[in-house]
Amino acid sequence: MITKANYLSDLKFNLDTWKRELRFHFNEMDTFEEKLEEIAAREFGKKATVPLENFQNRIMIEKDAISKLKHRIRNKMANINQADYNENIEGRFQNEQHTLKDDMRTYIKMHYDLKEEMMDFFREWL
């Protein structure tokens, strides 16, 4: 039972860490939206407008992905909080954790790719 409590504690730590990271990324996207609005207000023309609109769309998609991941984390945390300490943990929590871990890894890679592209765009137009 102590092993199970430690294992679930580790899972909670991972979930809390991911939740904080997603919150940071969501706020970061708000900051990027403000910078895009600054560029839009300067009226640079189509050369800046087309990529700007693309970034705005990608930010909306990313915020939606963040919301979905946060929802999955909340569900996972609820499952952990309702865990039966006599249940075998080898299957259910491990498999669920693995999928979310992979999805978080993919999301983080995509986030930093977008961030890098946006920083290049800002360097060009700000």
Coordinates of C-alpha atoms in Angstrom, one line a residue:
M1 CA 0.0 0.0 0.0
I2 CA 2.9 2.4 0.7
T3 CA 4.3 1.7 -2.7
K4 CA 1.0 2.4 -4.3
A5 CA 0.7 5.7 -2.4
N6 CA 4.2 6.7 -3.5
Y7 CA 3.3 5.8 -7.1
L8 CA 0.1 7.8 -7.1
S9 CA 2.0 10.7 -5.5
D10 CA 4.4 10.7 -8.4
L11 CA 1.6 10.7 -10.8
K12 CA 0.0 13.6 -9.0
F13 CA 3.3 15.5 -9.2
N14 CA 3.5 14.9 -13.0
L15 CA -0.1 16.1 -13.4
D16 CA 0.4 19.2 -11.3
T17 CA 3.6 20.0 -13.2
W18 CA 1.9 19.7 -16.6
K19 CA -1.1 21.8 -15.4
R20 CA 1.3 24.6 -14.3
E21 CA 3.1 24.4 -17.7
L22 CA -0.1 24.5 -19.6
R23 CA -1.3 27.5 -17.6
F24 CA 2.0 29.3 -18.4
H25 CA 1.7 28.5 -22.1
F26 CA -1.9 29.7 -22.2
N27 CA -0.8 33.0 -20.6
E28 CA 2.1 33.2 -23.1
M29 CA -0.3 32.9 -26.0
D30 CA -2.3 35.9 -24.6
T31 CA 1.0 37.9 -24.6
F32 CA 1.7 36.8 -28.2
E33 CA -1.9 37.8 -29.2
E34 CA -1.2 41.3 -27.8
K35 CA 2.0 41.6 -29.9
L36 CA 0.1 40.4 -33.0
E37 CA -2.5 43.2 -32.3
E38 CA 0.4 45.7 -32.1
I39 CA 1.6 44.6 -35.6
A40 CA -1.9 44.7 -37.0
A41 CA -2.5 48.2 -35.7
R42 CA 0.6 49.4 -37.7
E43 CA -1.0 48.4 -41.0
F44 CA 2.0 47.0 -42.8
G45 CA -0.1 45.5 -45.5
K46 CA -0.6 42.0 -46.9
K47 CA 3.0 41.0 -46.4
A48 CA 2.5 41.1 -42.6
T49 CA -1.3 40.4 -42.5
V50 CA -1.3 37.0 -44.0
P51 CA 1.2 35.4 -41.6
L52 CA -0.4 37.4 -38.7
E53 CA -3.8 35.9 -39.4
N54 CA -2.1 32.4 -39.6
F55 CA -0.6 33.0 -36.2
Q56 CA -3.9 34.1 -34.7
N57 CA -5.6 31.0 -36.0
R58 CA -2.8 28.8 -34.7
I59 CA -3.0 30.5 -31.3
M60 CA -6.8 29.7 -31.1
I61 CA -6.0 26.1 -32.0
E62 CA -3.3 25.9 -29.4
K63 CA -5.5 27.4 -26.7
D64 CA -8.1 24.8 -27.6
A65 CA -5.5 22.0 -27.3
I66 CA -4.4 23.4 -23.9
S67 CA -8.0 23.4 -22.7
K68 CA -8.5 19.8 -23.7
L69 CA -5.2 18.7 -22.1
K70 CA -6.1 20.5 -18.9
H71 CA -9.5 18.7 -18.9
R72 CA -7.8 15.4 -19.3
I73 CA -5.5 16.2 -16.4
R74 CA -8.4 17.1 -14.2
N75 CA -10.1 13.8 -15.1
K76 CA -6.9 11.9 -14.4
M77 CA -6.5 13.7 -11.1
A78 CA -10.1 12.8 -10.1
N79 CA -9.4 9.1 -11.0
I80 CA -6.3 9.2 -8.8
N81 CA -8.1 10.8 -5.9
Q82 CA -10.8 8.0 -6.1
A83 CA -8.2 5.2 -6.5
D84 CA -8.8 2.0 -4.6
Y85 CA -5.6 1.3 -2.7
N86 CA -6.2 -2.4 -2.9
E87 CA -6.5 -2.4 -6.7
N88 CA -3.5 -3.5 -8.9
I89 CA -1.9 -0.3 -10.2
E90 CA 0.2 -2.0 -12.9
G91 CA -2.5 -1.6 -15.6
R92 CA -5.0 1.2 -15.4
F93 CA -3.0 4.2 -14.2
Q94 CA 0.2 3.3 -16.0
N95 CA -1.6 3.0 -19.4
E96 CA -3.6 6.2 -18.9
Q97 CA -0.4 8.1 -17.8
H98 CA 1.5 6.9 -20.8
T99 CA -1.0 8.2 -23.4
L100 CA -1.2 11.6 -21.6
K101 CA 2.6 11.8 -21.4
D102 CA 2.9 11.2 -25.1
D103 CA 0.3 13.8 -25.9
M104 CA 2.0 16.3 -23.6
R105 CA 5.3 15.6 -25.3
T106 CA 3.8 16.2 -28.7
Y107 CA 2.0 19.4 -27.6
I108 CA 5.2 20.8 -26.0
K109 CA 7.2 20.2 -29.2
M110 CA 4.5 21.9 -31.3
H111 CA 4.2 24.8 -28.8
Y112 CA 7.9 25.6 -29.0
D113 CA 7.9 25.2 -32.8
L114 CA 5.1 27.8 -33.0
K115 CA 6.8 30.0 -30.4
E116 CA 10.1 30.0 -32.5
E117 CA 8.2 30.9 -35.7
M118 CA 6.4 33.7 -33.9
M119 CA 9.6 35.1 -32.4
D120 CA 11.1 35.2 -35.9
F121 CA 8.0 37.1 -37.1
F122 CA 8.1 39.5 -34.2
R123 CA 11.8 40.2 -34.9
E124 CA 10.9 41.1 -38.5
W125 CA 7.9 43.3 -37.8
L126 CA 8.3 44.9 -34.4

